[in-house]
């Protein structure tokens, strides 16, 4: 065991879940922020546990062959880009290996099967300036001037920066304009400690296809003084479509308020994924990387193997992004989402695109699907509710066991699992494939892994999306 304040020379062998470099000294594991795979570094232990510790990077003794100069000068301080100092090619390999490791270690899937079924990761040709949405907090510097930027890692300390390398370039123009307005009229930034001040955040959305821009101010109040001048300046920016405010007076880490009010223009902007058009409000969930989202949904469509006669359930459907994609090739699609406004958006998006073979349900997927299955069984004696394909795209916590059980009971030909967290994905696949079950429960082993592929939705971060195809076994 190492002690606090002890220093060591460490070779970095891996990257942790939060982007820290991982190295070992005589079997003792150290997590070192800002270290890259292949680096040899000097590190100082800041917190020591029995079998592992957290250390501060003091200096890089031998740089890794994968180390690069970051595009952003704040990359090490900011909490948004954990691995920007590593070559993009090595980032992709790290992400694919991370998913494969979790599927093997947590899911119990044999390494040989993983190798046979793995398809190469889908990366980006241009892995910067890809985000269509950004939320910038406001604060105050030591001189009392308003600032905006992003939070430093694991803190709410704002790093003043209006030029994020992941967001679209127009963000900087908007932020500089707003800061100048705040200085001119002494508009205060919100202070989390005192709960005073007006401007909390600004949300900026950008339509990559339509070039439409949305700006929404989250405020600790009901109005922005002199807002007419702010609007006058903003609408001169090409593409400006929607300017809104969202009151939020709660002491909370939730950024947006529960409602919003239009100050100018429309309450939504539009954009496309493939040839499907979507309307996006300030409160809508919408994938932040449209280029990779089209690839991810295209992959889900490919894995679903639709021929035009299938009934498809899309669980955790949000505003219907995947549902409407699938509806183009399915007989009918049924989407489930817990957020009522998201379902309102989904229905509107379906109507706007002239898609009529889709139906949406408000509620928890783990309640709606089991209830549908049980009700159908009672109302149709001798028959059983079936789905040809079930597509599931849950939050990071994955699916509840009750939902997984119903999915197995419905016996779809294929299950397409889209995941943003490979650890919970691995856990759920273990259940769906009956891995580790005794022979007495052979009936649980209904599905087999056919193929899986990762999609890099979030370059420069440790996060990655995974799409998996399970096929029903013929017993």
PDB file of N, CA, C and O in Angstrom, residues 333-376:
ATOM      1  N   UNK A 333     -45.010   0.241 -35.586  1.00  0.00           N
ATOM      2  CA  UNK A 333     -44.054   0.478 -34.512  1.00  0.00           C
ATOM      3  C   UNK A 333     -44.807   1.041 -33.324  1.00  0.00           C
ATOM      4  O   UNK A 333     -45.675   1.911 -33.472  1.00  0.00           O
ATOM      5  N   UNK A 334     -44.462   0.557 -32.121  1.00  0.00           N
ATOM      6  CA  UNK A 334     -45.059   1.051 -30.885  1.00  0.00           C
ATOM      7  C   UNK A 334     -43.947   1.566 -29.985  1.00  0.00           C
ATOM      8  O   UNK A 334     -43.077   0.803 -29.572  1.00  0.00           O
ATOM      9  N   UNK A 335     -43.991   2.870 -29.715  1.00  0.00           N
ATOM     10  CA  UNK A 335     -42.953   3.495 -28.905  1.00  0.00           C
ATOM     11  C   UNK A 335     -43.433   3.756 -27.492  1.00  0.00           C
ATOM     12  O   UNK A 335     -44.600   4.095 -27.275  1.00  0.00           O
ATOM     13  N   UNK A 336     -42.534   3.614 -26.516  1.00  0.00           N
ATOM     14  CA  UNK A 336     -42.863   3.828 -25.102  1.00  0.00           C
ATOM     15  C   UNK A 336     -41.849   4.789 -24.489  1.00  0.00           C
ATOM     16  O   UNK A 336     -40.635   4.613 -24.652  1.00  0.00           O
ATOM     17  N   UNK A 337     -42.352   5.793 -23.775  1.00  0.00           N
ATOM     18  CA  UNK A 337     -41.475   6.783 -23.142  1.00  0.00           C
ATOM     19  C   UNK A 337     -42.187   7.354 -21.919  1.00  0.00           C
ATOM     20  O   UNK A 337     -43.398   7.606 -21.949  1.00  0.00           O
ATOM     21  N   UNK A 338     -41.435   7.574 -20.838  1.00  0.00           N
ATOM     22  CA  UNK A 338     -42.029   8.022 -19.578  1.00  0.00           C
ATOM     23  C   UNK A 338     -42.357   9.513 -19.566  1.00  0.00           C
ATOM     24  O   UNK A 338     -43.231   9.961 -18.840  1.00  0.00           O
ATOM     25  N   UNK A 339     -41.674  10.319 -20.392  1.00  0.00           N
ATOM     26  CA  UNK A 339     -41.857  11.776 -20.363  1.00  0.00           C
ATOM     27  C   UNK A 339     -43.014  12.179 -21.291  1.00  0.00           C
ATOM     28  O   UNK A 339     -42.922  12.009 -22.511  1.00  0.00           O
ATOM     29  N   UNK A 340     -44.104  12.712 -20.715  1.00  0.00           N
ATOM     30  CA  UNK A 340     -45.279  13.050 -21.538  1.00  0.00           C
ATOM     31  C   UNK A 340     -44.961  14.018 -22.670  1.00  0.00           C
ATOM     32  O   UNK A 340     -45.468  13.849 -23.791  1.00  0.00           O
ATOM     33  N   UNK A 341     -44.145  15.042 -22.406  1.00  0.00           N
ATOM     34  CA  UNK A 341     -43.861  16.013 -23.463  1.00  0.00           C
ATOM     35  C   UNK A 341     -43.083  15.370 -24.605  1.00  0.00           C
ATOM     36  O   UNK A 341     -43.268  15.734 -25.768  1.00  0.00           O
ATOM     37  N   UNK A 342     -42.218  14.414 -24.274  1.00  0.00           N
ATOM     38  CA  UNK A 342     -41.477  13.710 -25.319  1.00  0.00           C
ATOM     39  C   UNK A 342     -42.428  12.941 -26.225  1.00  0.00           C
ATOM     40  O   UNK A 342     -42.253  12.914 -27.449  1.00  0.00           O
ATOM     41  N   UNK A 343     -43.456  12.342 -25.627  1.00  0.00           N
ATOM     42  CA  UNK A 343     -44.448  11.616 -26.431  1.00  0.00           C
ATOM     43  C   UNK A 343     -45.266  12.580 -27.283  1.00  0.00           C
ATOM     44  O   UNK A 343     -45.592  12.293 -28.441  1.00  0.00           O
ATOM     45  N   UNK A 344     -45.589  13.753 -26.723  1.00  0.00           N
ATOM     46  CA  UNK A 344     -46.275  14.772 -27.534  1.00  0.00           C
ATOM     47  C   UNK A 344     -45.419  15.142 -28.747  1.00  0.00           C
ATOM     48  O   UNK A 344     -45.916  15.247 -29.875  1.00  0.00           O
ATOM     49  N   UNK A 345     -44.112  15.320 -28.515  1.00  0.00           N
ATOM     50  CA  UNK A 345     -43.192  15.639 -29.611  1.00  0.00           C
ATOM     51  C   UNK A 345     -43.126  14.486 -30.615  1.00  0.00           C
ATOM     52  O   UNK A 345     -43.090  14.707 -31.830  1.00  0.00           O
ATOM     53  N   UNK A 346     -43.099  13.250 -30.087  1.00  0.00           N
ATOM     54  CA  UNK A 346     -43.016  12.078 -30.966  1.00  0.00           C
ATOM     55  C   UNK A 346     -44.237  11.996 -31.880  1.00  0.00           C
ATOM     56  O   UNK A 346     -44.117  11.754 -33.087  1.00  0.00           O
ATOM     57  N   UNK A 347     -45.423  12.210 -31.307  1.00  0.00           N
ATOM     58  CA  UNK A 347     -46.648  12.156 -32.111  1.00  0.00           C
ATOM     59  C   UNK A 347     -46.671  13.270 -33.153  1.00  0.00           C
ATOM     60  O   UNK A 347     -47.079  13.049 -34.300  1.00  0.00           O
ATOM     61  N   UNK A 348     -46.210  14.443 -32.734  1.00  0.00           N
ATOM     62  CA  UNK A 348     -46.167  15.560 -33.674  1.00  0.00           C
ATOM     63  C   UNK A 348     -45.163  15.287 -34.785  1.00  0.00           C
ATOM     64  O   UNK A 348     -45.430  15.577 -35.964  1.00  0.00           O
ATOM     65  N   UNK A 349     -43.998  14.716 -34.428  1.00  0.00           N
ATOM     66  CA  UNK A 349     -42.995  14.398 -35.437  1.00  0.00           C
ATOM     67  C   UNK A 349     -43.502  13.355 -36.430  1.00  0.00           C
ATOM     68  O   UNK A 349     -43.215  13.430 -37.628  1.00  0.00           O
ATOM     69  N   UNK A 350     -44.268  12.390 -35.933  1.00  0.00           N
ATOM     70  CA  UNK A 350     -44.843  11.382 -36.823  1.00  0.00           C
ATOM     71  C   UNK A 350     -45.822  12.031 -37.795  1.00  0.00           C
ATOM     72  O   UNK A 350     -45.799  11.753 -39.010  1.00  0.00           O
ATOM     73  N   UNK A 351     -46.667  12.912 -37.273  1.00  0.00           N
ATOM     74  CA  UNK A 351     -47.650  13.605 -38.120  1.00  0.00           C
ATOM     75  C   UNK A 351     -46.961  14.492 -39.150  1.00  0.00           C
ATOM     76  O   UNK A 351     -47.340  14.525 -40.322  1.00  0.00           O
ATOM     77  N   UNK A 352     -45.907  15.189 -38.720  1.00  0.00           N
ATOM     78  CA  UNK A 352     -45.179  16.094 -39.599  1.00  0.00           C
ATOM     79  C   UNK A 352     -44.529  15.347 -40.763  1.00  0.00           C
ATOM     80  O   UNK A 352     -44.416  15.868 -41.875  1.00  0.00           O
ATOM     81  N   UNK A 353     -44.107  14.105 -40.501  1.00  0.00           N
ATOM     82  CA  UNK A 353     -43.469  13.296 -41.544  1.00  0.00           C
ATOM     83  C   UNK A 353     -44.453  12.409 -42.309  1.00  0.00           C
ATOM     84  O   UNK A 353     -44.038  11.649 -43.184  1.00  0.00           O
ATOM     85  N   UNK A 354     -45.743  12.503 -41.965  1.00  0.00           N
ATOM     86  CA  UNK A 354     -46.742  11.685 -42.649  1.00  0.00           C
ATOM     87  C   UNK A 354     -46.592  10.201 -42.354  1.00  0.00           C
ATOM     88  O   UNK A 354     -46.985   9.346 -43.158  1.00  0.00           O
ATOM     89  N   UNK A 355     -46.042   9.873 -41.178  1.00  0.00           N
ATOM     90  CA  UNK A 355     -45.864   8.474 -40.785  1.00  0.00           C
ATOM     91  C   UNK A 355     -47.042   8.062 -39.916  1.00  0.00           C
ATOM     92  O   UNK A 355     -47.245   8.587 -38.818  1.00  0.00           O
ATOM     93  N   UNK A 356     -47.823   7.100 -40.402  1.00  0.00           N
ATOM     94  CA  UNK A 356     -49.066   6.738 -39.724  1.00  0.00           C
ATOM     95  C   UNK A 356     -49.029   5.367 -39.066  1.00  0.00           C
ATOM     96  O   UNK A 356     -49.964   5.001 -38.349  1.00  0.00           O
ATOM     97  N   UNK A 357     -47.973   4.604 -39.316  1.00  0.00           N
ATOM     98  CA  UNK A 357     -47.911   3.242 -38.776  1.00  0.00           C
ATOM     99  C   UNK A 357     -47.121   3.168 -37.472  1.00  0.00           C
ATOM    100  O   UNK A 357     -46.383   2.224 -37.216  1.00  0.00           O
ATOM    101  N   UNK A 358     -47.270   4.218 -36.634  1.00  0.00           N
ATOM    102  CA  UNK A 358     -46.569   4.249 -35.354  1.00  0.00           C
ATOM    103  C   UNK A 358     -47.522   4.745 -34.283  1.00  0.00           C
ATOM    104  O   UNK A 358     -48.355   5.623 -34.522  1.00  0.00           O
ATOM    105  N   UNK A 359     -47.449   4.131 -33.108  1.00  0.00           N
ATOM    106  CA  UNK A 359     -48.291   4.499 -31.980  1.00  0.00           C
ATOM    107  C   UNK A 359     -47.401   4.677 -30.758  1.00  0.00           C
ATOM    108  O   UNK A 359     -46.465   3.900 -30.549  1.00  0.00           O
ATOM    109  N   UNK A 360     -47.692   5.709 -29.944  1.00  0.00           N
ATOM    110  CA  UNK A 360     -46.837   6.004 -28.805  1.00  0.00           C
ATOM    111  C   UNK A 360     -47.614   5.896 -27.494  1.00  0.00           C
ATOM    112  O   UNK A 360     -48.789   6.249 -27.419  1.00  0.00           O
ATOM    113  N   UNK A 361     -46.928   5.406 -26.470  1.00  0.00           N
ATOM    114  CA  UNK A 361     -47.515   5.210 -25.146  1.00  0.00           C
ATOM    115  C   UNK A 361     -46.695   5.967 -24.114  1.00  0.00           C
ATOM    116  O   UNK A 361     -45.464   5.894 -24.106  1.00  0.00           O
ATOM    117  N   UNK A 362     -47.389   6.672 -23.204  1.00  0.00           N
ATOM    118  CA  UNK A 362     -46.716   7.358 -22.103  1.00  0.00           C
ATOM    119  C   UNK A 362     -46.646   6.425 -20.905  1.00  0.00           C
ATOM    120  O   UNK A 362     -47.662   5.852 -20.495  1.00  0.00           O
ATOM    121  N   UNK A 363     -45.470   6.275 -20.342  1.00  0.00           N
ATOM    122  CA  UNK A 363     -45.318   5.440 -19.151  1.00  0.00           C
ATOM    123  C   UNK A 363     -43.941   4.824 -19.081  1.00  0.00           C
ATOM    124  O   UNK A 363     -43.123   4.951 -19.995  1.00  0.00           O
ATOM    125  N   UNK A 364     -43.679   4.151 -17.961  1.00  0.00           N
ATOM    126  CA  UNK A 364     -42.419   3.440 -17.799  1.00  0.00           C
ATOM    127  C   UNK A 364     -42.435   2.186 -18.675  1.00  0.00           C
ATOM    128  O   UNK A 364     -43.402   1.426 -18.644  1.00  0.00           O
ATOM    129  N   UNK A 365     -41.364   1.967 -19.406  1.00  0.00           N
ATOM    130  CA  UNK A 365     -41.292   0.783 -20.260  1.00  0.00           C
ATOM    131  C   UNK A 365     -41.479  -0.478 -19.444  1.00  0.00           C
ATOM    132  O   UNK A 365     -42.150  -1.426 -19.885  1.00  0.00           O
ATOM    133  N   UNK A 366     -40.925  -0.491 -18.214  1.00  0.00           N
ATOM    134  CA  UNK A 366     -41.014  -1.684 -17.370  1.00  0.00           C
ATOM    135  C   UNK A 366     -42.409  -1.888 -16.797  1.00  0.00           C
ATOM    136  O   UNK A 366     -42.669  -2.920 -16.159  1.00  0.00           O
ATOM    137  N   UNK A 367     -43.304  -0.935 -17.023  1.00  0.00           N
ATOM    138  CA  UNK A 367     -44.712  -1.105 -16.631  1.00  0.00           C
ATOM    139  C   UNK A 367     -45.613  -1.272 -17.848  1.00  0.00           C
ATOM    140  O   UNK A 367     -46.510  -2.119 -17.856  1.00  0.00           O
ATOM    141  N   UNK A 368     -45.388  -0.487 -18.888  1.00  0.00           N
ATOM    142  CA  UNK A 368     -46.263  -0.509 -20.066  1.00  0.00           C
ATOM    143  C   UNK A 368     -46.196  -1.847 -20.786  1.00  0.00           C
ATOM    144  O   UNK A 368     -47.229  -2.453 -21.109  1.00  0.00           O
ATOM    145  N   UNK A 369     -44.996  -2.350 -21.045  1.00  0.00           N
ATOM    146  CA  UNK A 369     -44.876  -3.592 -21.809  1.00  0.00           C
ATOM    147  C   UNK A 369     -45.414  -4.795 -21.035  1.00  0.00           C
ATOM    148  O   UNK A 369     -46.212  -5.569 -21.593  1.00  0.00           O
ATOM    149  N   UNK A 370     -45.051  -5.000 -19.752  1.00  0.00           N
ATOM    150  CA  UNK A 370     -45.651  -6.117 -19.014  1.00  0.00           C
ATOM    151  C   UNK A 370     -47.168  -6.030 -18.920  1.00  0.00           C
ATOM    152  O   UNK A 370     -47.865  -7.044 -19.041  1.00  0.00           O
ATOM    153  N   UNK A 371     -47.695  -4.807 -18.720  1.00  0.00           N
ATOM    154  CA  UNK A 371     -49.150  -4.648 -18.633  1.00  0.00           C
ATOM    155  C   UNK A 371     -49.807  -4.993 -19.972  1.00  0.00           C
ATOM    156  O   UNK A 371     -50.849  -5.661 -20.011  1.00  0.00           O
ATOM    157  N   UNK A 372     -49.200  -4.557 -21.073  1.00  0.00           N
ATOM    158  CA  UNK A 372     -49.726  -4.891 -22.395  1.00  0.00           C
ATOM    159  C   UNK A 372     -49.743  -6.403 -22.597  1.00  0.00           C
ATOM    160  O   UNK A 372     -50.725  -6.971 -23.067  1.00  0.00           O
ATOM    161  N   UNK A 373     -48.654  -7.039 -22.218  1.00  0.00           N
ATOM    162  CA  UNK A 373     -48.517  -8.490 -22.406  1.00  0.00           C
ATOM    163  C   UNK A 373     -49.578  -9.245 -21.605  1.00  0.00           C
ATOM    164  O   UNK A 373     -50.249 -10.140 -22.130  1.00  0.00           O
ATOM    165  N   UNK A 374     -49.747  -8.854 -20.324  1.00  0.00           N
ATOM    166  CA  UNK A 374     -50.713  -9.552 -19.467  1.00  0.00           C
ATOM    167  C   UNK A 374     -52.154  -9.264 -19.904  1.00  0.00           C
ATOM    168  O   UNK A 374     -53.008 -10.160 -19.907  1.00  0.00           O
ATOM    169  N   UNK A 375     -52.447  -8.012 -20.269  1.00  0.00           N
ATOM    170  CA  UNK A 375     -53.794  -7.653 -20.708  1.00  0.00           C
ATOM    171  C   UNK A 375     -54.157  -8.371 -22.000  1.00  0.00           C
ATOM    172  O   UNK A 375     -55.279  -8.892 -22.148  1.00  0.00           O
ATOM    173  N   UNK A 376     -53.238  -8.421 -22.931  1.00  0.00           N
ATOM    174  CA  UNK A 376     -53.481  -9.099 -24.208  1.00  0.00           C
ATOM    175  C   UNK A 376     -53.795 -10.574 -23.969  1.00  0.00           C
ATOM    176  O   UNK A 376     -54.697 -11.139 -24.585  1.00  0.00           O
TER     177      UNK A 376
END
